[in-house]
XYZ file of C-alpha atoms in Angstrom:
137
model
C 0.000 0.000 0.000
C 1.366 3.378 -1.052
C 1.415 5.862 1.836
C 0.748 9.588 1.601
C 4.382 10.139 2.642
C 5.629 7.960 -0.241
C 3.377 9.805 -2.694
C 4.670 13.088 -1.307
C 8.278 12.051 -2.034
C 7.307 11.197 -5.608
C 5.567 14.575 -6.010
C 8.615 16.379 -4.560
C 10.910 14.590 -7.015
C 8.585 15.290 -9.960
C 8.465 18.981 -8.990
C 12.124 19.379 -9.999
C 11.039 19.041 -13.636
C 8.423 21.814 -13.508
C 8.757 24.507 -16.186
C 7.992 27.877 -14.591
C 9.459 30.845 -16.516
C 6.549 33.098 -15.460
C 6.024 32.539 -11.721
C 9.026 30.523 -10.565
C 6.490 28.547 -8.508
C 7.137 24.851 -9.095
C 4.415 22.266 -8.464
C 4.620 18.475 -8.513
C 1.759 15.988 -8.320
C 1.627 12.239 -7.719
C -1.578 10.423 -8.655
C -2.209 6.936 -7.248
C -4.532 4.731 -9.299
C -6.838 2.048 -7.910
C -4.464 -0.644 -9.211
C -1.473 0.849 -7.359
C 0.296 2.628 -10.224
C 1.533 6.196 -9.717
C 1.574 8.903 -12.396
C 3.418 12.196 -12.016
C 2.684 15.664 -13.266
C 4.356 19.087 -13.046
C 3.148 22.567 -13.843
C 4.245 23.774 -17.254
C 4.137 27.505 -17.992
C 4.330 29.047 -21.462
C 5.800 32.551 -21.316
C 4.727 33.476 -24.859
C 1.111 32.282 -24.551
C 0.391 32.046 -20.800
C -3.100 30.607 -21.393
C -1.399 27.445 -22.696
C 0.144 26.820 -19.271
C -1.011 23.731 -17.383
C -1.272 22.670 -13.737
C 0.543 19.660 -12.291
C -2.702 17.953 -11.258
C -4.153 17.996 -14.767
C -0.834 16.860 -16.252
C -0.771 13.884 -13.823
C -4.359 12.935 -14.709
C -3.635 13.270 -18.442
C -0.502 11.140 -17.997
C -2.575 8.417 -16.317
C -5.321 8.634 -18.954
C -2.673 8.357 -21.691
C -1.569 5.057 -20.120
C -5.135 3.706 -20.138
C -5.875 4.336 -16.465
C -9.415 5.339 -15.556
C -9.721 4.513 -11.822
C -7.989 6.950 -9.467
C -7.508 6.783 -5.694
C -5.425 9.657 -4.275
C -3.514 12.708 -5.497
C -0.779 14.555 -3.601
C 0.285 18.030 -4.734
C 3.334 19.950 -3.477
C 4.744 23.279 -4.513
C 6.976 26.173 -3.644
C 9.140 28.910 -5.086
C 12.045 27.608 -7.155
C 14.747 28.838 -4.770
C 12.895 27.761 -1.618
C 13.623 24.498 0.159
C 10.312 24.886 2.017
C 7.490 23.077 0.267
C 3.829 23.654 0.830
C 1.082 21.113 0.371
C -1.450 22.875 -1.758
C -5.151 23.021 -2.217
C -5.678 22.565 -5.965
C -7.130 25.440 -8.015
C -10.806 25.429 -8.953
C -10.134 24.330 -12.547
C -8.158 21.311 -11.328
C -10.788 20.448 -8.721
C -13.454 20.459 -11.449
C -11.206 18.312 -13.678
C -10.578 15.832 -10.847
C -14.286 15.650 -9.982
C -15.146 14.955 -13.626
C -12.675 12.092 -14.056
C -12.812 10.732 -10.497
C -15.573 12.014 -8.190
C -14.287 9.722 -5.400
C -10.672 10.960 -5.636
C -8.932 11.716 -2.341
C -6.761 14.858 -2.225
C -3.870 15.080 0.245
C -3.458 18.583 1.578
C -2.211 20.468 4.595
C -4.782 21.825 7.033
C -3.616 23.742 10.131
C -0.109 22.349 9.749
C -1.197 18.710 9.512
C -1.332 16.573 6.388
C -4.859 15.388 5.838
C -6.669 13.612 3.042
C -10.072 14.880 1.984
C -12.432 13.876 -0.828
C -12.296 16.124 -3.892
C -15.983 16.961 -3.493
C -15.328 18.457 -0.051
C -13.340 21.166 -1.869
C -15.858 21.465 -4.701
C -19.293 20.900 -3.248
C -21.248 21.783 -6.397
C -19.289 20.640 -9.467
C -20.509 21.626 -12.916
C -22.339 18.883 -14.811
C -23.986 19.124 -18.235
C -27.678 18.472 -17.773
C -28.909 15.515 -19.783
C -31.515 16.573 -22.308
C -34.968 15.163 -21.633
C -36.293 13.091 -24.514
């Protein structure tokens, strides 16, 4: 069984590969699937067209999807300024929370609350996710 601490180490290592020419804020994510595989993601910023930048959480999910994974268990996200040795455990942005809820409404998100690492369901961050309403026939 993969622990949150082990996932955190993977996210910290992934973070080194983040591409952050705009903010210098490097984020790493480690996504654990139901079958025990782990997929990494980093934030990738595009200085010339900033709207093309992507968050580590979405990159990790896309990496897993690319490998045929569809069942996700837990995601750990860490970040901090490039020069800083102090890492924070982050609450994902709203866009990533929506993305996570779409692909895995039961996903657990490891985050830091009042100085303690805790794991909470994605829907506790995003209580009313957007869903397309099915058309009535």
